[in-house]
PDB file of C-alpha atoms in Angstrom:
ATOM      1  CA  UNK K   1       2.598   8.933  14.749  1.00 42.00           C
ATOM      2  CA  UNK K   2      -1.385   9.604  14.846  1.00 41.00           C
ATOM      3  CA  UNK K   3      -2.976   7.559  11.952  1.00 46.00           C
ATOM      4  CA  UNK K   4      -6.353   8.139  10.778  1.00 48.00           C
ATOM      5  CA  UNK K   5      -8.502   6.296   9.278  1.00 46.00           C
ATOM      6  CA  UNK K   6      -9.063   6.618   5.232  1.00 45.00           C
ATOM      7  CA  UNK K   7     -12.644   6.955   4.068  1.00 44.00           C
ATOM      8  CA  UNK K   8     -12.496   3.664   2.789  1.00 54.00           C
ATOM      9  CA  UNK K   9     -11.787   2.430   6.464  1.00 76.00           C
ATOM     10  CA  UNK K  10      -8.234   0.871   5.415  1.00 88.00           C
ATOM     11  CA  UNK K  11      -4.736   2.305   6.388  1.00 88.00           C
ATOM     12  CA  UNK K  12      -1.935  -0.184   6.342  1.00 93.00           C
ATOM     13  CA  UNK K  13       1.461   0.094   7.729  1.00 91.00           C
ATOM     14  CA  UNK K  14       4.594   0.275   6.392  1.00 91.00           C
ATOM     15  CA  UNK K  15       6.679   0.262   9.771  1.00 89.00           C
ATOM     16  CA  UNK K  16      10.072   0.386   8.117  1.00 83.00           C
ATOM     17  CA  UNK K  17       8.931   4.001   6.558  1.00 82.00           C
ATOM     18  CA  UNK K  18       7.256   4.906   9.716  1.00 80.00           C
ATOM     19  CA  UNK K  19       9.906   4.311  11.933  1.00 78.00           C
ATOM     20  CA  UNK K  20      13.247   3.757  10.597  1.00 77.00           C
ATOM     21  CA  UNK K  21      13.801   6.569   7.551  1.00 75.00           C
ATOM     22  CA  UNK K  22      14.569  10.101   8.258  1.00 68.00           C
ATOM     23  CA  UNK K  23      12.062  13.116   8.253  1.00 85.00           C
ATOM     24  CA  UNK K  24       9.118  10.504   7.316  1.00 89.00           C
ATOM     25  CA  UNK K  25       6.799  12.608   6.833  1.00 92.00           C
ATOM     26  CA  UNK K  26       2.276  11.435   5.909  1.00 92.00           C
ATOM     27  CA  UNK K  27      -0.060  13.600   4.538  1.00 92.00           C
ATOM     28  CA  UNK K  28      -3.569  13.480   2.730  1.00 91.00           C
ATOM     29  CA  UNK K  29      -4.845  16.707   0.872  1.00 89.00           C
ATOM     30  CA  UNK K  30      -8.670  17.241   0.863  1.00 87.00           C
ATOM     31  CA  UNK K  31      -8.617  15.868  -2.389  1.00 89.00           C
ATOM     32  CA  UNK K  32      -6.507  12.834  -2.614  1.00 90.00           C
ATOM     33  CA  UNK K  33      -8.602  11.305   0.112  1.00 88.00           C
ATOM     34  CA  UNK K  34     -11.566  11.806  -1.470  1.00 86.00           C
ATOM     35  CA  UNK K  35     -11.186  11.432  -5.395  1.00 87.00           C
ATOM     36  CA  UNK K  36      -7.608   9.398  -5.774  1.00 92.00           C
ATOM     37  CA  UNK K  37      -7.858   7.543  -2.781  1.00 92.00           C
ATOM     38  CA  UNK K  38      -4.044   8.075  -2.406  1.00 94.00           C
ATOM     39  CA  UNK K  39      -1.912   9.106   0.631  1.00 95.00           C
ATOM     40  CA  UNK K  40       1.303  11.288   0.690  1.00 96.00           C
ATOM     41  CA  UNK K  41       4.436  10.602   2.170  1.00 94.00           C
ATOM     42  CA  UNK K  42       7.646  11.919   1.856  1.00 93.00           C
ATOM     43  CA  UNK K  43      11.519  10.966   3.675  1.00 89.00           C
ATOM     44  CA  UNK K  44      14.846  11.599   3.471  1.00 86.00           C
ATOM     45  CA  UNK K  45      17.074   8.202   2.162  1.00 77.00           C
ATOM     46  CA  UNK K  46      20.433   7.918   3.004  1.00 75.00           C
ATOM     47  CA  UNK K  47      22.845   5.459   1.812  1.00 65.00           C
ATOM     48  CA  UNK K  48      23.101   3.337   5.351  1.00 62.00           C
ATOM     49  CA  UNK K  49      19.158   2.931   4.595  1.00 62.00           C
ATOM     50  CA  UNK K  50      18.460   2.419   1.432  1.00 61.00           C
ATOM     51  CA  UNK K  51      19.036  -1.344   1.390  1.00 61.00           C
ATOM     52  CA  UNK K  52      17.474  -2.071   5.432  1.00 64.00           C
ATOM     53  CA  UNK K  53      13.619  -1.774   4.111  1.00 75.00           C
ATOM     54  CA  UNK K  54      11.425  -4.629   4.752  1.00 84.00           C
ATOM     55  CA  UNK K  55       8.507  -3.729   2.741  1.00 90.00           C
ATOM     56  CA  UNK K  56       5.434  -5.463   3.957  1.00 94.00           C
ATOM     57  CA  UNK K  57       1.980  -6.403   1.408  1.00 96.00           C
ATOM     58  CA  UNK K  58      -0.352  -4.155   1.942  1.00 96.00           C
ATOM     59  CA  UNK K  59      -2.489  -4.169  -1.307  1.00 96.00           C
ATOM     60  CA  UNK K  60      -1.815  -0.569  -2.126  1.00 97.00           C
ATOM     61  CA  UNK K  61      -0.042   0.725  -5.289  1.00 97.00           C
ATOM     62  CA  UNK K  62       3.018   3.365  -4.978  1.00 96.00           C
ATOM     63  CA  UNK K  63       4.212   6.130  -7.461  1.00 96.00           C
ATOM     64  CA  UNK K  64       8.145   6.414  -5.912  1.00 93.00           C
ATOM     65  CA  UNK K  65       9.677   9.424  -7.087  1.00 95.00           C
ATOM     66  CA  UNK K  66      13.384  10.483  -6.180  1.00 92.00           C
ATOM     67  CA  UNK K  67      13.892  14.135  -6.411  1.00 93.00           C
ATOM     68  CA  UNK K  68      17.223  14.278  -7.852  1.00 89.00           C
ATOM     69  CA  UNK K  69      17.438  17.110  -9.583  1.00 89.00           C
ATOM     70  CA  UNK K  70      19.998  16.269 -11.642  1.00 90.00           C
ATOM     71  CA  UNK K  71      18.620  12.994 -12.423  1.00 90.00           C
ATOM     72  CA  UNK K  72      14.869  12.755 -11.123  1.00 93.00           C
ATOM     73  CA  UNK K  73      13.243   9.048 -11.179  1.00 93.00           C
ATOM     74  CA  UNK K  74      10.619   7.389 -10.465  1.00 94.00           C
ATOM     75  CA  UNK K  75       8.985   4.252 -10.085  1.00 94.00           C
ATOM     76  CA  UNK K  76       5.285   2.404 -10.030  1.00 96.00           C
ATOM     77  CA  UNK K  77       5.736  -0.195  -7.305  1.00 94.00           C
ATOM     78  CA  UNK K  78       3.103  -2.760  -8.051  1.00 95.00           C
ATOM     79  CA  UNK K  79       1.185  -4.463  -4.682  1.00 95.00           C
ATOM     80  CA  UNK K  80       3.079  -7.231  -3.498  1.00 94.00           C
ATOM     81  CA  UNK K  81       2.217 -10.913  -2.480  1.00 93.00           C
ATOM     82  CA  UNK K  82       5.314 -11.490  -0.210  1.00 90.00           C
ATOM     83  CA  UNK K  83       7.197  -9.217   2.335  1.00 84.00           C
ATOM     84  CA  UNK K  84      10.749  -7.881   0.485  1.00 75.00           C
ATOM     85  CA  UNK K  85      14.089  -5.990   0.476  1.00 68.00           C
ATOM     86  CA  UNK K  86      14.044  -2.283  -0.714  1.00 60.00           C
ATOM     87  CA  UNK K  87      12.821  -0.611  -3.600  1.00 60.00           C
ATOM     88  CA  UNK K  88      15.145   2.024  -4.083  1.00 59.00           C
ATOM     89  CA  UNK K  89      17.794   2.246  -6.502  1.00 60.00           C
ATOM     90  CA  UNK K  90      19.515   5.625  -5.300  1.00 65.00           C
ATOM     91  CA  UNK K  91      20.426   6.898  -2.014  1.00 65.00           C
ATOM     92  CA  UNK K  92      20.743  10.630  -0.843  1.00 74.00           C
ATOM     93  CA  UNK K  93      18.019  12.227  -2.135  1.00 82.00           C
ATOM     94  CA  UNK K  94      14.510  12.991  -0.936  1.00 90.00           C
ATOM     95  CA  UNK K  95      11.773  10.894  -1.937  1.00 91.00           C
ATOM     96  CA  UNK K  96       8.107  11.915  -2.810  1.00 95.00           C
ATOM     97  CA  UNK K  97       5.517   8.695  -3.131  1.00 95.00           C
ATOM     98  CA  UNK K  98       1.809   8.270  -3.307  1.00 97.00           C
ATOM     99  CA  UNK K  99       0.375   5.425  -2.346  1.00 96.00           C
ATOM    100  CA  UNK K 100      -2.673   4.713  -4.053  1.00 96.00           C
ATOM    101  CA  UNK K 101      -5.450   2.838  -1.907  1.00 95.00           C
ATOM    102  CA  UNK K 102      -6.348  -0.641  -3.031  1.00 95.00           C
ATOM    103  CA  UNK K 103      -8.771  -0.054  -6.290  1.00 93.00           C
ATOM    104  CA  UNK K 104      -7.654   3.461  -6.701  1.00 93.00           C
ATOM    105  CA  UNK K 105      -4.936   3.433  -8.933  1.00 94.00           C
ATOM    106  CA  UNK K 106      -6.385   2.510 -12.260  1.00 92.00           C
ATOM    107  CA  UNK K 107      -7.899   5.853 -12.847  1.00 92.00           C
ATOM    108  CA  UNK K 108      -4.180   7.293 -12.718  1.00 94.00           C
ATOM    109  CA  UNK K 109      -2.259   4.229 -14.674  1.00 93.00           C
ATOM    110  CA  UNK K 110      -4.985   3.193 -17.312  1.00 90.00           C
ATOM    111  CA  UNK K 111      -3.779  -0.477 -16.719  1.00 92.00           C
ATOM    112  CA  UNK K 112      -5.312  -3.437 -14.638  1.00 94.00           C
ATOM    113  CA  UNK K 113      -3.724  -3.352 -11.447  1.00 96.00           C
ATOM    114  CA  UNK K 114      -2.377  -7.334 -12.212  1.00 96.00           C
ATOM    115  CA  UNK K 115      -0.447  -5.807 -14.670  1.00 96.00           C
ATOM    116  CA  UNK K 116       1.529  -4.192 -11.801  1.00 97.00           C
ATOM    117  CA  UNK K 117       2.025  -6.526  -9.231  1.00 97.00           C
ATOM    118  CA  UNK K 118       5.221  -7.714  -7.925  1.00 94.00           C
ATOM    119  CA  UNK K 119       6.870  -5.266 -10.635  1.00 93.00           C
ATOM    120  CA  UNK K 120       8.215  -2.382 -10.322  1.00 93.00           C
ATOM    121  CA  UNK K 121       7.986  -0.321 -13.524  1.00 95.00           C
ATOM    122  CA  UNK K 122       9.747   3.218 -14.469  1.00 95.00           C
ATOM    123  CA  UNK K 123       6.684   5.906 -14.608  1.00 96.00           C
ATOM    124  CA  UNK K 124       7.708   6.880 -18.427  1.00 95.00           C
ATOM    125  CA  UNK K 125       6.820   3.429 -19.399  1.00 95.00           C
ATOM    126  CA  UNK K 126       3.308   4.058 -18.224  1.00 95.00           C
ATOM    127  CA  UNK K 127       2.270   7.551 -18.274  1.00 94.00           C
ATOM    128  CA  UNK K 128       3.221   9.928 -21.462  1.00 88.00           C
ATOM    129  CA  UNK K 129       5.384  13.302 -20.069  1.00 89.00           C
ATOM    130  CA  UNK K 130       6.202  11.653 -17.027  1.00 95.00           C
ATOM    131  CA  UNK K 131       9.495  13.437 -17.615  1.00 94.00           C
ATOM    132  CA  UNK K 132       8.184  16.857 -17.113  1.00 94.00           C
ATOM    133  CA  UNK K 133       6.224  15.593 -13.549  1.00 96.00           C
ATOM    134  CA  UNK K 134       9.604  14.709 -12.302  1.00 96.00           C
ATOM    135  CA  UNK K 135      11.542  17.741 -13.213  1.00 96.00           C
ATOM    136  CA  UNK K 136       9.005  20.007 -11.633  1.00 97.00           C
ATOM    137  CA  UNK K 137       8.309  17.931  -8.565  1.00 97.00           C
ATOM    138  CA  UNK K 138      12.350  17.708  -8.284  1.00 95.00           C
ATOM    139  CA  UNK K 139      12.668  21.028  -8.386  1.00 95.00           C
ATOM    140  CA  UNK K 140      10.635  21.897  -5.375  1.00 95.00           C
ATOM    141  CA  UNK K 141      11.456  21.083  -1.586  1.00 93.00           C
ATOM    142  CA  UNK K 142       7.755  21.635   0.113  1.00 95.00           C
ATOM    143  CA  UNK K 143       5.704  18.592   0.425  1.00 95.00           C
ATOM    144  CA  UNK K 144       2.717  21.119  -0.235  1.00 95.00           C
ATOM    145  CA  UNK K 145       3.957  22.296  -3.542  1.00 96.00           C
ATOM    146  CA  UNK K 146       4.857  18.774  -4.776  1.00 97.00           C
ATOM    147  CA  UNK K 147       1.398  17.632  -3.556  1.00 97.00           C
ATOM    148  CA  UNK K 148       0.045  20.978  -5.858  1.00 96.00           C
ATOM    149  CA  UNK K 149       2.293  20.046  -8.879  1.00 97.00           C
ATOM    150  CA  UNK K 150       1.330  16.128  -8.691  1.00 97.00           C
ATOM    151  CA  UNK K 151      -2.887  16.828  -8.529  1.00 96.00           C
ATOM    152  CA  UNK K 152      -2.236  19.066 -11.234  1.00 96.00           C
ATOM    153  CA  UNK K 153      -1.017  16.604 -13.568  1.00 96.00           C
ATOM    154  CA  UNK K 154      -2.839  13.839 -12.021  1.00 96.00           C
ATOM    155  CA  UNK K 155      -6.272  15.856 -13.269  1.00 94.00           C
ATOM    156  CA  UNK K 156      -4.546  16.318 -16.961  1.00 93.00           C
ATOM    157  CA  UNK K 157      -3.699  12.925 -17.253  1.00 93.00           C
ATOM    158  CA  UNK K 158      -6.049  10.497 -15.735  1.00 92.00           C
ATOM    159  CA  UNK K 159      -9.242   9.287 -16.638  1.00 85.00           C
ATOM    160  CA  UNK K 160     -11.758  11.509 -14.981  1.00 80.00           C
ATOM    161  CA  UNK K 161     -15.091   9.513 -16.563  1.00 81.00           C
ATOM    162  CA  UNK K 162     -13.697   6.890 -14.527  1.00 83.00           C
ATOM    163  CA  UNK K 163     -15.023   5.095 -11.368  1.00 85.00           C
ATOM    164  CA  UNK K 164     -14.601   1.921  -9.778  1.00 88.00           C
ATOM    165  CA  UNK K 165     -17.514  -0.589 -10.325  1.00 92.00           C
ATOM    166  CA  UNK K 166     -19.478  -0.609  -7.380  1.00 93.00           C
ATOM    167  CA  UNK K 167     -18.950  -4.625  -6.991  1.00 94.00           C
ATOM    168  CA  UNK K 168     -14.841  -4.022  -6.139  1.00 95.00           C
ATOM    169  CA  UNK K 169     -15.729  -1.125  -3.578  1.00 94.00           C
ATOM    170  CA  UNK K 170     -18.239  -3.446  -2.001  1.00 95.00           C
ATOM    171  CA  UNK K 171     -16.128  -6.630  -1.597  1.00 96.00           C
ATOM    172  CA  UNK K 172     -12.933  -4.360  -0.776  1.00 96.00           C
ATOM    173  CA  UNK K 173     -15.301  -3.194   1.790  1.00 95.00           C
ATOM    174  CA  UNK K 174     -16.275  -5.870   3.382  1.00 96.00           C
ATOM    175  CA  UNK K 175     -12.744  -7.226   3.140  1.00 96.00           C
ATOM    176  CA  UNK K 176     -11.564  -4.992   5.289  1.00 96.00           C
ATOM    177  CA  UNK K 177     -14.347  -3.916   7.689  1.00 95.00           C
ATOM    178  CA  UNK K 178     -14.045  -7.797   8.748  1.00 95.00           C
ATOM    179  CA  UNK K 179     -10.261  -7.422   9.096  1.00 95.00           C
ATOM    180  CA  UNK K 180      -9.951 -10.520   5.990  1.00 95.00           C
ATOM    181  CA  UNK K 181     -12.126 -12.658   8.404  1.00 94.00           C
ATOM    182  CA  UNK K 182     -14.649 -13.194   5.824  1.00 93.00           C
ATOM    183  CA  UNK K 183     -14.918 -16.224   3.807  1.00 91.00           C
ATOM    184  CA  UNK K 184     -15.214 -16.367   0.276  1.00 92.00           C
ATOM    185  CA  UNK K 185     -17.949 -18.148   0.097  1.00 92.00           C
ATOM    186  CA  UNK K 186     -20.090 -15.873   2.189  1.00 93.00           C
ATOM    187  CA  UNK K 187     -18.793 -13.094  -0.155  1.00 93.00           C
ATOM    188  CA  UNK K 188     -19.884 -14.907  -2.685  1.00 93.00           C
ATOM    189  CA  UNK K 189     -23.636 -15.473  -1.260  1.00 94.00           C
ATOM    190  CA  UNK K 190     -24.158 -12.322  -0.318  1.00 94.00           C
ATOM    191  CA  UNK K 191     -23.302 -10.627  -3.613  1.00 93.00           C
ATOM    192  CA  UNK K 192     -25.032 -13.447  -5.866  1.00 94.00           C
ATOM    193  CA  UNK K 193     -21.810 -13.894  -8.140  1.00 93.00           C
ATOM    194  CA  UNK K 194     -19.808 -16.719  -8.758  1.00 92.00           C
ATOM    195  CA  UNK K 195     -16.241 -17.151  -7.028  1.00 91.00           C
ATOM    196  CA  UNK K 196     -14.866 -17.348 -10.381  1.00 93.00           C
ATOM    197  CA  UNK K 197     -16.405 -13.741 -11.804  1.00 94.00           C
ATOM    198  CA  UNK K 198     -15.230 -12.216  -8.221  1.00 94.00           C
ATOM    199  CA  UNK K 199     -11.720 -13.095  -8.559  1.00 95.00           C
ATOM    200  CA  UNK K 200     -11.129 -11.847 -11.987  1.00 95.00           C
ATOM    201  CA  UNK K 201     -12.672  -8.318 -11.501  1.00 95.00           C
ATOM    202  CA  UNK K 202     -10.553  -8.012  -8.434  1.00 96.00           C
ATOM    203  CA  UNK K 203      -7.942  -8.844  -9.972  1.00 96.00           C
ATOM    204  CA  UNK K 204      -7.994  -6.362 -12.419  1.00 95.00           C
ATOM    205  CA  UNK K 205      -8.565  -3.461 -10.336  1.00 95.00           C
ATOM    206  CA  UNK K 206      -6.445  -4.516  -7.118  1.00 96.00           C
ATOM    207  CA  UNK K 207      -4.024  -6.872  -8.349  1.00 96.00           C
ATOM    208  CA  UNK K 208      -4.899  -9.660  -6.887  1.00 97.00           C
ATOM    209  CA  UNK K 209      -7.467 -12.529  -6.055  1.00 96.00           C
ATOM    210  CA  UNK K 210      -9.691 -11.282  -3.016  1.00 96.00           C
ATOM    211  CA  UNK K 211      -8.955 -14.555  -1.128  1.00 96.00           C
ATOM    212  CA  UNK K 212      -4.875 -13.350  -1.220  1.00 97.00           C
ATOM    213  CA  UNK K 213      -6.069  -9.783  -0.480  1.00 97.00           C
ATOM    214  CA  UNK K 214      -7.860 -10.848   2.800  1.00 97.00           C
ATOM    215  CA  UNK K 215      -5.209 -12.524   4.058  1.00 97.00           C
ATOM    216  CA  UNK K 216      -2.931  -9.381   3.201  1.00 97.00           C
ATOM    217  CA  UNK K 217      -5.432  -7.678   5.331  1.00 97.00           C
ATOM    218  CA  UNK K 218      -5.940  -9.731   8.097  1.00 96.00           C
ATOM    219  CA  UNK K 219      -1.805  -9.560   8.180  1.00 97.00           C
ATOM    220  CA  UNK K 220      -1.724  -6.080   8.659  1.00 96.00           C
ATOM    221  CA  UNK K 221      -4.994  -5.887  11.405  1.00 95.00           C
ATOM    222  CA  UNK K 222      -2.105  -8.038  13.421  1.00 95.00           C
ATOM    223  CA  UNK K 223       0.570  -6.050  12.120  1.00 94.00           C
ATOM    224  CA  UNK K 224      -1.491  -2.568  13.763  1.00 93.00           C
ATOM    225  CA  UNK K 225      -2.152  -4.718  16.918  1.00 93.00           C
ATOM    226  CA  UNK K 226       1.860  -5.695  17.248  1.00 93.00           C
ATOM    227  CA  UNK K 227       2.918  -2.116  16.952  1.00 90.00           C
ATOM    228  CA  UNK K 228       0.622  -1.278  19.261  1.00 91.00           C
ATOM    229  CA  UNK K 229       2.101  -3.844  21.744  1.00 89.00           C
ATOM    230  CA  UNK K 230      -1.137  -5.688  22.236  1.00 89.00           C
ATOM    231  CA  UNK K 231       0.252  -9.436  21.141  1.00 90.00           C
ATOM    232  CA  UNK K 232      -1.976 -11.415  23.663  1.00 90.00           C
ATOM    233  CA  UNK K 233      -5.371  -9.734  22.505  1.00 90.00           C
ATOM    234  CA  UNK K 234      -4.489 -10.807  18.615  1.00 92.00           C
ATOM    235  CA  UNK K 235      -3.759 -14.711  20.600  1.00 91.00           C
ATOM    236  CA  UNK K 236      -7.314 -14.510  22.251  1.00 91.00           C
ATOM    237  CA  UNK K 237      -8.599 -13.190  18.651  1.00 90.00           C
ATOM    238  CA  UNK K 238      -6.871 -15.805  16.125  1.00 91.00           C
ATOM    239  CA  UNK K 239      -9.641 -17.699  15.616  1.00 90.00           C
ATOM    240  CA  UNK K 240     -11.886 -15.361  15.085  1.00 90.00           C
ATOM    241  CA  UNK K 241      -9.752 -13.953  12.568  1.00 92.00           C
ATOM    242  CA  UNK K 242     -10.035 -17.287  10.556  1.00 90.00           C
ATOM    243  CA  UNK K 243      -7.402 -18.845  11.763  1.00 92.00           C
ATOM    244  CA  UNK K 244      -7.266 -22.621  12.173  1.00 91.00           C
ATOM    245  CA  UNK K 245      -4.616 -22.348  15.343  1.00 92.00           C
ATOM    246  CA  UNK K 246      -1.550 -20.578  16.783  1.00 93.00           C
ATOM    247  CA  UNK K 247       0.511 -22.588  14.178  1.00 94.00           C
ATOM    248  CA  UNK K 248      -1.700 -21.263  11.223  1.00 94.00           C
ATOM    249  CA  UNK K 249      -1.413 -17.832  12.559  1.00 95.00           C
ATOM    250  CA  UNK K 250       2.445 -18.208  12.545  1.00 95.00           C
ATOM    251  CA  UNK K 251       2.895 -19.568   9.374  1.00 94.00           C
ATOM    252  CA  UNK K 252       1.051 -16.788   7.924  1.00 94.00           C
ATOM    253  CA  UNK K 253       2.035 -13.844   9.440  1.00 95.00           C
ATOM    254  CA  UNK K 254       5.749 -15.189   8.241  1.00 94.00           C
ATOM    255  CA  UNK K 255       4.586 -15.912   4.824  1.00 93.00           C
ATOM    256  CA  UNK K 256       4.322 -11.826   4.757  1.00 95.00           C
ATOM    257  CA  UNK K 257       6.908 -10.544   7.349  1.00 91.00           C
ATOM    258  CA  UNK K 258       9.580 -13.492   7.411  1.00 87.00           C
ATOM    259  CA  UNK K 259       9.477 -13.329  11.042  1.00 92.00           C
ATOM    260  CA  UNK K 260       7.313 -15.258  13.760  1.00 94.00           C
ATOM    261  CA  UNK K 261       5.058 -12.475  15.560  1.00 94.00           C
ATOM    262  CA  UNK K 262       7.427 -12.675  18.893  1.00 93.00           C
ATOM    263  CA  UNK K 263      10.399 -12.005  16.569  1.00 94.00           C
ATOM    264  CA  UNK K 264       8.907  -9.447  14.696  1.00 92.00           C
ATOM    265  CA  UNK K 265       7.877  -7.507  18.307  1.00 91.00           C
ATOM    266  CA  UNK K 266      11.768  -8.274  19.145  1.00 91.00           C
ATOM    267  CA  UNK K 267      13.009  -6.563  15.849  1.00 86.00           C
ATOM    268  CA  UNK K 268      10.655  -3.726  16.639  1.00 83.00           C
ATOM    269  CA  UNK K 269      12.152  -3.304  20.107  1.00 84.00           C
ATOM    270  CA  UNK K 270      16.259  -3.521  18.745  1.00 79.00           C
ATOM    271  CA  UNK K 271      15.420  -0.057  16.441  1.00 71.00           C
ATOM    272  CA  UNK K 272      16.881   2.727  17.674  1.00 64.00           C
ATOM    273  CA  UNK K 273      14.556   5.433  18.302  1.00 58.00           C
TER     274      UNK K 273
END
């Protein structure tokens, strides 16, 4: 699959919906790249599936919706601070998500983003007439239209005075143009505010502390580089990366994936294709 870049320079990967799930299916629209900082993407989830995900942090928020017309659901899947099992409750439907870019989701939710992480929390308990969303995005099979219906009621909804503070673009930016390589306490320098004061504002808009999010970050720059088969260049680039050693750049990259790197490229390989 050709992945492109987001204009906030950060697409993560969720391999398991890339490469195992049926009819996976990204797309942006001109507008959620540029004013919800959200991507698309829609599969098919069959039963043999629907408990085989190993859902990887990536510092992003996701709307899951289950088109079922019948019975339509849907959940906000908080960012998560260790790798996990499924998220899916039903099997045999399609599913319709948005993924909301780290930062981007508050405008949408009207919560802190802490209040979200690690949960997963039904969209009616958040978001008044989430009902109606569901029925009409249930009702209609092209991405495009549920892309049209969702936009719509994202613009009645959210909070359109709002705009992230300047401060959390700039650190989330500098977070991830250094790949999580950058220390705190340079961040903390370089914007004159105290580690302390940092922390908490991230946390409210991204879920978590920015120390956490840069190593989420940094897991997923190896996690591109794995998938991309290039294993010996992350070695030569570990420490550069802010890793203390090899061992440190193990016990990390399990800490978010449960697997060493060499198993992980092994599991890859076993997939059927």
């Amino acid at each position: 699959m050709q992945r492109n870049a987001t204009h906030t320079g950060y697409y993560p990967h969720q391999p398991s919906f890339e490469s195992i799930l049926n009819n996976y299916t990204e797309c942006w629209s001109s507008y959620s790249r540029h004013n919800m900082g959200a991507l698309y993407y829609s599969f098919y989830l069959d039963a043999p599936h629907r408990d085989q995900m190993m859902i990887f942090p990536d510092g992003c928020i996701d709307l899951i919706i289950c088109c079922n017309k019948d019975n339509p659901t849907a959940n906000i899947c908080g960012s998560i601070t260790k790798e996990r099992e499924g998220i899916f409750s039903n099997a045999g439907c399609d599913v319709f998500s948005i993924r909301f870019l780290p930062g981007y989701a508050d405008r949408f939710l009207k919560h802190s983003a802490s209040h979200f992480t690690d949960q997963e929390i039904p969209l009616q308990d958040v978001i008044p007439n989430a009902e109606q969303l569901l029925t009409h995005i249930s009702n209609e099979t092209s991405m495009q239209r549920r892309m049209t219906i969702f936009e719509g009621f994202y613009n009645q909804v959210s909070r359109q005075d709002y705009e992230i503070p300047l401060l959390v673009k700039y650190i989330t930016e500098q977070i991830t143009t250094s790949n999580g390589a950058i220390s705190m306490v340079d961040l903390s320098q370089d914007i004159g505010y105290s580690s302390r004061y940092i922390s908490k504002l991230f946390n409210e808009y991204v879920g978590m502390s920015p120390k956490l999010f840069s190593r989420i970050v940094r897991f997923q720059h190896v996690l591109d580089a794995l998938l991309k088969g290039n294993y010996e260049g992350i070695l030569e680039e570990i420490m550069e990366l802010g890793y203390y050693d090899q061992n440190h750049f193990i016990k990390e990259f399990k800490a978010f994936c449960s697997f060493t790197p060499k198993k992980y490229i092994e599991y890859q390989a076993s997939l059927p294709m």
